[in-house]
Tab-separated table of C-alpha atoms and ligand atoms in Angstrom:
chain	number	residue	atom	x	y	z
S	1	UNK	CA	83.463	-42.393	35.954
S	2	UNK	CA	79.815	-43.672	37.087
S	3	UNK	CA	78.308	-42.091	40.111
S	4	UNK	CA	78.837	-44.784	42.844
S	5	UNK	CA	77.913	-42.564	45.543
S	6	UNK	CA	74.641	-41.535	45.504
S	7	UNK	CA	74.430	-38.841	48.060
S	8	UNK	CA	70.694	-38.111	47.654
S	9	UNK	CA	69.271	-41.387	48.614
S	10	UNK	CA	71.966	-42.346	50.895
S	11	UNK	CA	73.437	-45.582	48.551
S	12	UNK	CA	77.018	-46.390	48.171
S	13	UNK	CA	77.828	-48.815	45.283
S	14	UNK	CA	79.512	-52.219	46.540
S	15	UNK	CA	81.906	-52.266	43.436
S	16	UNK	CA	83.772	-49.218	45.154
S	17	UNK	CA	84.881	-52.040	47.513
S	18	UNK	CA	85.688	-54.878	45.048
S	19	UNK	CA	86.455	-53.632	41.696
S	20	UNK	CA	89.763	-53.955	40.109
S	21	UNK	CA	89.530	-50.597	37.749
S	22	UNK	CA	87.873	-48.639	40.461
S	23	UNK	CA	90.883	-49.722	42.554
S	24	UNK	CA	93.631	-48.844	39.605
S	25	UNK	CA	91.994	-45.128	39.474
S	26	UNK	CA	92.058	-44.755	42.769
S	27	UNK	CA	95.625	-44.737	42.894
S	28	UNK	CA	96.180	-42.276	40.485
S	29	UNK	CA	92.987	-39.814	41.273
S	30	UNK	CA	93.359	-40.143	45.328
S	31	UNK	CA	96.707	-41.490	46.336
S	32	UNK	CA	98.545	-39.409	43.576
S	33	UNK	CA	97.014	-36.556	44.668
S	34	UNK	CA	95.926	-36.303	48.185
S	35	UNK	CA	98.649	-35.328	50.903
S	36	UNK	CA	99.138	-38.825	53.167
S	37	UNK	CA	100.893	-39.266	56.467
S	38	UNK	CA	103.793	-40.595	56.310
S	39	UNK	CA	105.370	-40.748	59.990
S	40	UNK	CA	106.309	-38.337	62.415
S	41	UNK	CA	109.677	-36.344	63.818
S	42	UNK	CA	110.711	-38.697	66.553
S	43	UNK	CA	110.941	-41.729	64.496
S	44	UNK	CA	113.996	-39.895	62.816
S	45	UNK	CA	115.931	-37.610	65.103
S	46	UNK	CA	119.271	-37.628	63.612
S	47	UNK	CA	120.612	-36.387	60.246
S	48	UNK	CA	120.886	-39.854	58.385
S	49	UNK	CA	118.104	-41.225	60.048
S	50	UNK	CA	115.279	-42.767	57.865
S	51	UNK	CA	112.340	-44.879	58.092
S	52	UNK	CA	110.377	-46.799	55.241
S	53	UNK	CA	106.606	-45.521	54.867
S	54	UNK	CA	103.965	-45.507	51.984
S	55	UNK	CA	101.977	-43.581	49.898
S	56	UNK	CA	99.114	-45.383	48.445
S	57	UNK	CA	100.820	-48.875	47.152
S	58	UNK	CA	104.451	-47.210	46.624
S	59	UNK	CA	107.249	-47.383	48.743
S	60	UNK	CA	108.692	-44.145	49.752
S	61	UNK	CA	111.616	-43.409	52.241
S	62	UNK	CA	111.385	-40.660	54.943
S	63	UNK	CA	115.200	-39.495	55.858
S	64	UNK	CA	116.258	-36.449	57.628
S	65	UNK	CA	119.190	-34.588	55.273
S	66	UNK	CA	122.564	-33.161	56.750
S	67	UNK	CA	120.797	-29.660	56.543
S	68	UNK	CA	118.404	-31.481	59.270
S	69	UNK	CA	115.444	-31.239	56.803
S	70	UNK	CA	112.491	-34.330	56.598
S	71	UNK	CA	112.266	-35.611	53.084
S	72	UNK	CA	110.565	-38.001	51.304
S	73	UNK	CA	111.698	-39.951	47.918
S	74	UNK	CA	109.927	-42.671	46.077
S	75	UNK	CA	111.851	-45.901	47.212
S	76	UNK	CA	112.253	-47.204	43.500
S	77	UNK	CA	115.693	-47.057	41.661
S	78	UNK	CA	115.791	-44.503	38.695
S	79	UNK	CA	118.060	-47.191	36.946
S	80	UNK	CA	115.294	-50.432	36.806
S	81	UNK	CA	113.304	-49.710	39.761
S	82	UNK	CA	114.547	-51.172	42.480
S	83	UNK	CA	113.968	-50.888	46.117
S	84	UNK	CA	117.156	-49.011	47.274
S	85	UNK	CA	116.039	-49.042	50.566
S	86	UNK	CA	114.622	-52.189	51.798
S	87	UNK	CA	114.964	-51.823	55.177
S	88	UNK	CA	112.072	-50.397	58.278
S	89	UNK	CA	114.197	-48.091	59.728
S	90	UNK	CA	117.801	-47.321	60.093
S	91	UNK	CA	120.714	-44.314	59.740
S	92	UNK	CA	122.632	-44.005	56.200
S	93	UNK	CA	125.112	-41.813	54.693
S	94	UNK	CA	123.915	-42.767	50.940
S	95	UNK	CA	121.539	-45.401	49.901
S	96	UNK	CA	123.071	-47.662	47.195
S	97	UNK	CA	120.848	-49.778	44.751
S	98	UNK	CA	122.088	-53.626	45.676
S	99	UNK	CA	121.171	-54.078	41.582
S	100	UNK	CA	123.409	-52.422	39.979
S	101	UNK	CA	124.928	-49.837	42.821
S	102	UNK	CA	123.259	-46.615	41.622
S	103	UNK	CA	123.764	-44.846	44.918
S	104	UNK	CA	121.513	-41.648	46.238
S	105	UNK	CA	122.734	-38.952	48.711
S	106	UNK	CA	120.352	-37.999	51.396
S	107	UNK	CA	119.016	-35.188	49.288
S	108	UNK	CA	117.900	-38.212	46.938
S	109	UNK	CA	120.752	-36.915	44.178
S	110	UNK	CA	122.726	-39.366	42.454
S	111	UNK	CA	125.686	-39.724	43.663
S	112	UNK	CA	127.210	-42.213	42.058
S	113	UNK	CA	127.094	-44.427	39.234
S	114	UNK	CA	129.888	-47.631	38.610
S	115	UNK	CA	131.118	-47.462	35.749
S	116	UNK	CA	130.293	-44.001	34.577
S	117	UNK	CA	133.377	-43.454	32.411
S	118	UNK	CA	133.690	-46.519	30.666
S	119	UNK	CA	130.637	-47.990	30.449
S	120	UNK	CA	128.395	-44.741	30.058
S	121	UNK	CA	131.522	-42.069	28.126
S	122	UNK	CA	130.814	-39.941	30.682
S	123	UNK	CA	127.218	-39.154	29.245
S	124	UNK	CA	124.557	-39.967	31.696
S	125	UNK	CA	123.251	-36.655	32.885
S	126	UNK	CA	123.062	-37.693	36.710
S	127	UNK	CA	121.171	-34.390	37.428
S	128	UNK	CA	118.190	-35.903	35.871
S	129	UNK	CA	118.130	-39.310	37.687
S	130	UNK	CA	117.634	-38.228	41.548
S	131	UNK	CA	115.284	-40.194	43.425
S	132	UNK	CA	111.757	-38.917	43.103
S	133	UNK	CA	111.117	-36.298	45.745
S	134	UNK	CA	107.679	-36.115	46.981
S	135	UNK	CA	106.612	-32.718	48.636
S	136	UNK	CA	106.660	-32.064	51.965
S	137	UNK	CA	105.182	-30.719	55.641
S	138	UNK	CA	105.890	-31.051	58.902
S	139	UNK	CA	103.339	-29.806	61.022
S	140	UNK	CA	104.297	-30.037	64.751
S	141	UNK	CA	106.865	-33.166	64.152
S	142	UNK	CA	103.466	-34.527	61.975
S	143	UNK	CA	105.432	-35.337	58.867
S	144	UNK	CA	102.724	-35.509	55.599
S	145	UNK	CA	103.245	-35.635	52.031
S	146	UNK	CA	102.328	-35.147	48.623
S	147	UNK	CA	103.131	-36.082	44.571
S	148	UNK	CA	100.823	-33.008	44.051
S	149	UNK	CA	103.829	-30.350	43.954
S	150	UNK	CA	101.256	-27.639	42.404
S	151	UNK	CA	97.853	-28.623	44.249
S	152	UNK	CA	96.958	-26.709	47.672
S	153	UNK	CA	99.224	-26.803	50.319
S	154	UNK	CA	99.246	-28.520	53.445
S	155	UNK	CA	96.996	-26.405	55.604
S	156	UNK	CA	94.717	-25.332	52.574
S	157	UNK	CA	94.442	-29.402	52.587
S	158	UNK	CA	93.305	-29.415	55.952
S	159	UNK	CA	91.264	-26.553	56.114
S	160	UNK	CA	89.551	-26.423	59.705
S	161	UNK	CA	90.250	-29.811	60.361
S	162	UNK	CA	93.185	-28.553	61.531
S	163	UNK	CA	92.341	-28.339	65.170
S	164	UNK	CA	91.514	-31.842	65.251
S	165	UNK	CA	94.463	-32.982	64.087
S	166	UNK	CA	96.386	-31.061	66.650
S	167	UNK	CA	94.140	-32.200	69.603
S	168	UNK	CA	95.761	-35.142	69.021
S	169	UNK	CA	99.387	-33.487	69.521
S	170	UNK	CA	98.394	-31.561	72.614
S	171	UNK	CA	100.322	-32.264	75.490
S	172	UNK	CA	98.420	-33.962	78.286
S	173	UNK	CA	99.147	-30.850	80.666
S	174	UNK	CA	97.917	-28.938	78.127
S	175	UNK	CA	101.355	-27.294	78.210
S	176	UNK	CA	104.389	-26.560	75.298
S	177	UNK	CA	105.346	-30.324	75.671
S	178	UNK	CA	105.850	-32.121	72.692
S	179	UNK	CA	104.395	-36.035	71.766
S	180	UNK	CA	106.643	-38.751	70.108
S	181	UNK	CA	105.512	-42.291	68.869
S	182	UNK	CA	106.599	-45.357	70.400
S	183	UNK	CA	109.414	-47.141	69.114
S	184	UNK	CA	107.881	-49.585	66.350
S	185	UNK	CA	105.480	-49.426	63.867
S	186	UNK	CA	102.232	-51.928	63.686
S	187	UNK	CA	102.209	-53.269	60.651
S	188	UNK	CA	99.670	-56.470	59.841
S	189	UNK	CA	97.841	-56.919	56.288
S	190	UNK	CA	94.071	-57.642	56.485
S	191	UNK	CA	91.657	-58.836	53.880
S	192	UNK	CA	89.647	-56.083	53.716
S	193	UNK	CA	88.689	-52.545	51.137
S	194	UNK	CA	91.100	-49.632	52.638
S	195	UNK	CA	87.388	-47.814	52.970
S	196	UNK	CA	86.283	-49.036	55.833
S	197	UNK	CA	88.508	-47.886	58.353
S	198	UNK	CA	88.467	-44.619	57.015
S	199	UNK	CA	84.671	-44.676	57.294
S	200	UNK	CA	84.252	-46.222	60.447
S	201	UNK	CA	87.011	-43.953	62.061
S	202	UNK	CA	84.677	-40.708	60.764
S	203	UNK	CA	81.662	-40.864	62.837
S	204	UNK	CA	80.116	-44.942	62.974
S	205	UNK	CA	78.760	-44.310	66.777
S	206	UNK	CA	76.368	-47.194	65.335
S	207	UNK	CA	78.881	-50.330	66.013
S	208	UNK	CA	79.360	-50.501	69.733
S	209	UNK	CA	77.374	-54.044	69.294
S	210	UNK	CA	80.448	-55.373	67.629
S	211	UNK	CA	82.247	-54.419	70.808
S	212	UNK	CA	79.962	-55.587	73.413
S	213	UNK	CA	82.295	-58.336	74.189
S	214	UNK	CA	84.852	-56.984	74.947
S	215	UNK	CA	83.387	-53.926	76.285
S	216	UNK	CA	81.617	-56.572	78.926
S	217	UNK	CA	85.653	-58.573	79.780
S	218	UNK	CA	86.387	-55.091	80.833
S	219	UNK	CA	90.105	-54.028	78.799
S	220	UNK	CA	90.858	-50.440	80.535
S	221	UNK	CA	93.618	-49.059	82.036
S	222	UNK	CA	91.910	-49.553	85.017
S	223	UNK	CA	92.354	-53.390	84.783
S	224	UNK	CA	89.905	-55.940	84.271
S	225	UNK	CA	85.900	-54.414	84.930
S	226	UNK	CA	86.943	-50.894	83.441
S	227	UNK	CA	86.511	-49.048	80.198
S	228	UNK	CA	88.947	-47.160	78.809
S	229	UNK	CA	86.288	-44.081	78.721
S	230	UNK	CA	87.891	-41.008	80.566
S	231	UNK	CA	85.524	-38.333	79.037
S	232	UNK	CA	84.899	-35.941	81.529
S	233	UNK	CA	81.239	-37.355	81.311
S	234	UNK	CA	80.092	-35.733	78.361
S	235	UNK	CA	79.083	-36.870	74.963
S	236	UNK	CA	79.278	-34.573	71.934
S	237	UNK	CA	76.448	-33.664	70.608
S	238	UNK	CA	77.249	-34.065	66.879
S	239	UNK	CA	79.966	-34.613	64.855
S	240	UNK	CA	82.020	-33.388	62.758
S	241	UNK	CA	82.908	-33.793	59.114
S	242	UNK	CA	83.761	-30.945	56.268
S	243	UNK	CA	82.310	-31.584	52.680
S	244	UNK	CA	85.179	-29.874	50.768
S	245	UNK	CA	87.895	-31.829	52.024
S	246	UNK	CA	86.062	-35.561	53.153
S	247	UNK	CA	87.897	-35.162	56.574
S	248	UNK	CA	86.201	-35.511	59.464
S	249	UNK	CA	86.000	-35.911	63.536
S	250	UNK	CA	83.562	-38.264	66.278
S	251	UNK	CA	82.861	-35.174	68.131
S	252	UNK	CA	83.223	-31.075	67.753
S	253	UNK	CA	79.851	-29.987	68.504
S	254	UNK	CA	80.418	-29.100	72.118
S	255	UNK	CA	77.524	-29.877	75.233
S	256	UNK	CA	77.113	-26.548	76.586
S	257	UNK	CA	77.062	-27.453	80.000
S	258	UNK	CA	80.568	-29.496	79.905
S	259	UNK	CA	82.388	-28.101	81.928
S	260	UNK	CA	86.147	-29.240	82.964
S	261	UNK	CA	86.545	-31.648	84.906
S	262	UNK	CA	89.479	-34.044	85.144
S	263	UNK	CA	88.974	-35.841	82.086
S	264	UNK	CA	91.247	-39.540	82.097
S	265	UNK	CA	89.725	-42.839	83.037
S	266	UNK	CA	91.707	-44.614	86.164
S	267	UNK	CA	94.808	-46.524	85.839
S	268	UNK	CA	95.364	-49.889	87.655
S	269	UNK	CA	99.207	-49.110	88.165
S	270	UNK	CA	99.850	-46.627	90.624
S	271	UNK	CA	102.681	-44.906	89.172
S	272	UNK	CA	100.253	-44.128	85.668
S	273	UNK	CA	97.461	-42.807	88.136
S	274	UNK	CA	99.837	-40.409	89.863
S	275	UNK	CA	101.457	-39.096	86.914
S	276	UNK	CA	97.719	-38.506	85.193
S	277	UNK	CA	96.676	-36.360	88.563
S	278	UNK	CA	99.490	-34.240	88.619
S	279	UNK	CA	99.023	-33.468	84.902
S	280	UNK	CA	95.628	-32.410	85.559
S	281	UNK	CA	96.605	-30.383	88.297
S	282	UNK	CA	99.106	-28.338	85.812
S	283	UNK	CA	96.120	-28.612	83.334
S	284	UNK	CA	94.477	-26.360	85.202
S	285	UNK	CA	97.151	-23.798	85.900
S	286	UNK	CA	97.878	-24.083	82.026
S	287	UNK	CA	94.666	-23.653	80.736
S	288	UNK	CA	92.405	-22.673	83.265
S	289	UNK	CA	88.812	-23.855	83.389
S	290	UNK	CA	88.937	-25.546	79.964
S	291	UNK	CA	88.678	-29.565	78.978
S	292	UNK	CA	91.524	-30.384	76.867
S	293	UNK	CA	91.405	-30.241	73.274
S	294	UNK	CA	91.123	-34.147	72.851
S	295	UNK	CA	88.200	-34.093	74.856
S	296	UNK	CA	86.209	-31.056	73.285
S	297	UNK	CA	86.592	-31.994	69.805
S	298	UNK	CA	86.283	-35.778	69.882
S	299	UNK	CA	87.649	-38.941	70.393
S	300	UNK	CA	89.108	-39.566	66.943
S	301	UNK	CA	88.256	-39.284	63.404
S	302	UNK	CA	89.914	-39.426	59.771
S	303	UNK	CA	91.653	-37.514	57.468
S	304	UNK	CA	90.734	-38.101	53.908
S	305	UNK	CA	91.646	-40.723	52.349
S	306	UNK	CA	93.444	-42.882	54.869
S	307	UNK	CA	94.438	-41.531	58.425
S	308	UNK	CA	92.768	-42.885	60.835
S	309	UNK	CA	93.189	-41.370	64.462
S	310	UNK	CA	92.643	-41.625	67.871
S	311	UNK	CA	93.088	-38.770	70.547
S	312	UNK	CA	92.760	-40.708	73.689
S	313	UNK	CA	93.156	-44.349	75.234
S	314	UNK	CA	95.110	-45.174	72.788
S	315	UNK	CA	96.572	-42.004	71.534
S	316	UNK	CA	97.327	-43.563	68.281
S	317	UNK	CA	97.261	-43.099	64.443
S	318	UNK	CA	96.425	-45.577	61.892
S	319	UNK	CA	96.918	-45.698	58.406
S	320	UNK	CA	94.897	-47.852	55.738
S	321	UNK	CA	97.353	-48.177	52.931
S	322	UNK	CA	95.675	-50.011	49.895
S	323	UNK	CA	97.312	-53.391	48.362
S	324	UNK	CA	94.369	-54.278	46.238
S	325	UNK	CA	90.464	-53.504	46.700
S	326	UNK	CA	90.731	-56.264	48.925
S	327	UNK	CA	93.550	-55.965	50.649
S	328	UNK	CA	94.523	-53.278	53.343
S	329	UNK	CA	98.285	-52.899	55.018
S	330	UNK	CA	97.581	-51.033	58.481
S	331	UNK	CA	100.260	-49.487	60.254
S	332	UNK	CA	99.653	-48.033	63.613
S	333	UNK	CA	101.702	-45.509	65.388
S	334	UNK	CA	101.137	-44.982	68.948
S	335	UNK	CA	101.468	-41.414	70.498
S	336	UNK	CA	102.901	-40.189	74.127
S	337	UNK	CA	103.877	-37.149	75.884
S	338	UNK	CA	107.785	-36.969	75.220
S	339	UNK	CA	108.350	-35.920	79.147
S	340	UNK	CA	105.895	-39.001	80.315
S	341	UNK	CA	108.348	-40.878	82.672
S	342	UNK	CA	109.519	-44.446	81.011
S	343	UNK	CA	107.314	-46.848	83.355
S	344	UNK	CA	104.548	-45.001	82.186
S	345	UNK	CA	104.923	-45.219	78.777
S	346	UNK	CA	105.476	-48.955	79.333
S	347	UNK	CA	102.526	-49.047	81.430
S	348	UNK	CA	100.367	-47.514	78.518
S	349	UNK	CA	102.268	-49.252	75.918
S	350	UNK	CA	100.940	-52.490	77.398
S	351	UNK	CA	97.424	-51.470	77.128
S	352	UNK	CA	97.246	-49.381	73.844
S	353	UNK	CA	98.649	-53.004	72.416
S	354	UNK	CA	95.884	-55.042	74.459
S	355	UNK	CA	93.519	-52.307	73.115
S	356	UNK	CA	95.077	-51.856	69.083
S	357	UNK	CA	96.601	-53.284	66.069
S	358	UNK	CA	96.734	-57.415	64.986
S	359	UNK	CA	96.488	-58.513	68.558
S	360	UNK	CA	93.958	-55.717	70.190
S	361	UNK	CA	91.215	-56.974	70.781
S	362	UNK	CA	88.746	-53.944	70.035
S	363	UNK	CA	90.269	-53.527	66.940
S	364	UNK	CA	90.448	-57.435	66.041
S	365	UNK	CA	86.374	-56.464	66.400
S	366	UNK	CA	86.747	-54.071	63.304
S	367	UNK	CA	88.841	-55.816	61.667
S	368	UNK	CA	86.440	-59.064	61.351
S	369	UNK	CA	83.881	-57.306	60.259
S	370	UNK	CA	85.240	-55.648	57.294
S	371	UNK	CA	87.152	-58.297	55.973
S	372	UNK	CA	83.926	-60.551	55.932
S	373	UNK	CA	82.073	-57.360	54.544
S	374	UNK	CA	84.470	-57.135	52.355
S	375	UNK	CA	83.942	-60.605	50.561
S	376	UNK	CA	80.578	-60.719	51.176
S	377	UNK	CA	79.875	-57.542	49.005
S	378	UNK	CA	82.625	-59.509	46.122
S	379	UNK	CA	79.906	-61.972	44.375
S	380	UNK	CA	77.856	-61.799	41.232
S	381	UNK	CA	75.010	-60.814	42.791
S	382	UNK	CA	76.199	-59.390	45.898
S	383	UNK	CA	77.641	-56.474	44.549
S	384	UNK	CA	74.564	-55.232	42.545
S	385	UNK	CA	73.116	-54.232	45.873
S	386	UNK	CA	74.400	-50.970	47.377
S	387	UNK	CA	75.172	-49.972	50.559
S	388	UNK	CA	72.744	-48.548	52.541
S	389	UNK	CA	73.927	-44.989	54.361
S	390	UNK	CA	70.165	-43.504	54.787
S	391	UNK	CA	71.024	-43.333	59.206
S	392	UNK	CA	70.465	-39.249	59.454
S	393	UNK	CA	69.770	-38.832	55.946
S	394	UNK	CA	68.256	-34.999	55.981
S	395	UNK	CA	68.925	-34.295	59.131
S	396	UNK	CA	72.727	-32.817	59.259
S	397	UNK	CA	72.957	-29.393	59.446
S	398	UNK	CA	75.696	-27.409	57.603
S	399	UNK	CA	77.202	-24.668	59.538
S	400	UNK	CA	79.892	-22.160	60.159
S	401	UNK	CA	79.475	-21.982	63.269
S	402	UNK	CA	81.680	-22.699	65.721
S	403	UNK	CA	83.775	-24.470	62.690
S	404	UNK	CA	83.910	-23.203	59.196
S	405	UNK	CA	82.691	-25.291	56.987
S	406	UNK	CA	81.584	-27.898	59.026
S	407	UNK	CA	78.804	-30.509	58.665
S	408	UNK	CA	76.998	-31.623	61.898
S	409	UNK	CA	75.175	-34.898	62.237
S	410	UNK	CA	71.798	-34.924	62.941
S	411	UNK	CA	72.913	-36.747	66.169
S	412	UNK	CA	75.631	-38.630	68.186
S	413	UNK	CA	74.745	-41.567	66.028
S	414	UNK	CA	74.528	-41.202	62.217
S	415	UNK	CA	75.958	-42.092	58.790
S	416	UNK	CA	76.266	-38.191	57.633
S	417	UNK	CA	79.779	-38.189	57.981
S	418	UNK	CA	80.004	-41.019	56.473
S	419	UNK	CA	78.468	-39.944	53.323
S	420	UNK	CA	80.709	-36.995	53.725
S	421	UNK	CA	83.843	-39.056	53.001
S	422	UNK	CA	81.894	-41.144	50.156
S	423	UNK	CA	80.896	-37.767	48.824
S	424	UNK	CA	85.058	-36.749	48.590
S	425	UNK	CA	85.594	-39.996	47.026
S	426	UNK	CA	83.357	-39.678	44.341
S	427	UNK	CA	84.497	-35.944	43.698
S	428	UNK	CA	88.054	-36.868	43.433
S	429	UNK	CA	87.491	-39.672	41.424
S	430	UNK	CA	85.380	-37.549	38.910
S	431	UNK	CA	88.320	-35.239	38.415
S	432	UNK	CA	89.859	-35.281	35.249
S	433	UNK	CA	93.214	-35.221	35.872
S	434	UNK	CA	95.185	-37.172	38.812
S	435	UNK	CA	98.169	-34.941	39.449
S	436	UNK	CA	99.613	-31.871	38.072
S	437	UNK	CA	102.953	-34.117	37.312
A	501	LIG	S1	118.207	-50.984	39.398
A	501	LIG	FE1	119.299	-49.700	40.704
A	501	LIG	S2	121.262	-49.645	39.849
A	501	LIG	FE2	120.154	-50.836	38.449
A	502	LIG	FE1	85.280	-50.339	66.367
């Protein structure tokens, strides 16, 4: 494996982007190994419940068993492969191959096989031929998993990037409530390397020009004129990324002088507004005198390799799931408080869609520009010239305090973290071996 990320002079080889073979290992030496989001709790409350999601290119199905246990099972038929599960989402007792009608339990054992007496003597050993189970964590309803069934665990995965993560699940009155998703995931395929969400979602402060449009029609939940900016007024003054894992947040280095202050941007419909005061009010009888979690540690961030989140206007996670080095499915999952009343959910529903996903237009923004980076860095010549990631170079400070382990830009605006998540990449991909399997 060549060095494509060259973290001493701040250059990121283009054929990371583009290349075929880079792409191929990739799946094995990141996606095979890496734990990956792959929906969360609410989407399946009931015991036969199950949604499709992915892991890297494959299929996999997420289905809660009778013993009300999450699991997840490669969606490919141990007889010739096929999809036994082709739908989104749904509730079944058994999932039965429409090839041949090998047919899987919810605990992904085979349950049945036609013609197993005449056709197969009674031989086939069916306790060999379950689907393949991937392993397993759910983390506050965040369901994750992994083919690495001997590699660290969940929150050895994580590390200290933990807390960012769960500012994303904390309750808006900083209370015990608990978050679900919308009904519906985004999905929408766009021409572009899987990389470049995950790096702009880490810490690029530096593209705000891309959004100056849009920025100027005014999208908020105030209405038309407003952003959707409800950050108690401070900035952070660094952020956040960790070295050892390639995770990393827009924020975490705290402005001493913040202090709380209510902390959400204004809402055109009245009903929204009213229900964001009175959560502030029990903010402050929950946790008195400090800013909520999602507005200490940052506004977003990713989680090596591919999930991208938001904590705030739109509370939303999106996930970059590779079809090709230049093709990207994203699927986008948006996040509310479970007890928010239903006309404000639809109230924020509106504007997390006018804000995300295929028809938002901030992220329509993003996703312009990295599809036409994208084939722009594909050519001859184009791709002999690296990408240049020298914003901050030398100036990020590596600390353990206030979070182990952390890495601090230099500043607000810099391409440390960045570099941080090419730096993962190119220690993953240098490991011999993709997966204990
Ligand atoms: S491919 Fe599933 S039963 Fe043959
Ligand atoms: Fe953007």
């Amino acid at each position: 494996m060549p060095t494509y990320v060259d973290r001493e002079r701040g250059l990121v080889s283009r054929e990371i982007f583009v290349d075929e073979e880079v792409y191929r290992l990739e799946q094995e030496r990141i996606f095979c190994k890496e734990w990956l989001f792959i929906g969360h709790a609410s989407q399946i409350p009931n015991s036969g419940d199950y949604i499709s999601s992915r892991m890297g290119e494959e299929s996999v199905i997420l289905v809660r068993g009778k013993d009300g246990q999450a699991r997840v099972f490669l969606n490919s038929c141990r007889h010739r492969g096929m999809k036994v599960c082709r739908y989104d989402e749904g509730n079944a007792a058994i999932f039965t191959c429409p090839y041949h009608g090998w047919s899987y339990g919810l605990a992904g054992e085979l349950a049945g096989v036609p013609r197993f007496k005449d056709a197969y003597h009674g031989e086939l050993d069916r306790s060999q031929y379950g689907l393949l189970e991937a392993r397993v964590c759910n983390h506050r309803g965040m369901i994750w998993a992994t083919w690495n069934v001997t590699g660290p665990d969940f929150y050895e995965f994580m590390g200290d990037m933990l807390q960012f993560h769960d500012s994303m699940l904390e309750a808006t009155d900083g209370g015990d409530g608990e978050m679900e998703v919308l009904p519906g995931v985004q999905k929408w395929v766009v021409p572009c390397n899987w990389k470049f969400p995950g790096e702009n979602s880490i810490g690029d402060h530096y593209h705000g020009v891309s959004h100056v449009s849009v920025e100027l029609v005014g999208i908020g939940p105030g209405g038309r004129g407003s952003t959707r900016h409800g950050d108690g007024g401070y900035r952070a003054l660094a952020m956040t990324a960790f070295p050892k894992t390639g995770h990393g947040s827009r924020g975490g280095l705290e402005n001493p002088e913040a202090v709380a202050r209510y902390p959400f941007p204004p809402f055109s419909d009245p009903a929204a507004e009213a229900w964001h005061r009175a959560a502030w009010e029990r903010h402050q009888i929950n946790r008195p005198g400090e800013r909520p979690a999602w507005d200490r540690l940052g506004n977003g961030g990713n989680i090596f390799p591919n999930m991208n989140y938001h904590t705030r206007w739109p509370r939303t996670i999106m996930v970059a799931h590779p079809n090709g080095p230049t093709s990207t499915e994203m699927w986008r999952w948006f996040l509310v408080d479970k007890a928010m009343p239903l006309e404000v959910k639809q109230f924020v529903r509106a504007y997390f869609l006018r804000y995300s996903g295929p028809g938002g237009l901030t992220e329509q923004d993003d996703m312009e520009n990295w599809s036409y980076a994208t084939i722009a860095s594909k050519g001859a010549m184009a791709r002999r010239l690296p990408y240049n990631l020298q914003q901050g170079l030398g100036h990020a400070v590596d600390s353990e305090d206030p979070i182990r382990g952390a890495r601090y830009s230099g500043g607000f605006i810099s391409e440390s973290s960045a570099m941080v998540y090419y730096g993962r990449w190119q220690e993953l991909m240098d490991a011999d071996r993709a997966t204990a399997r």
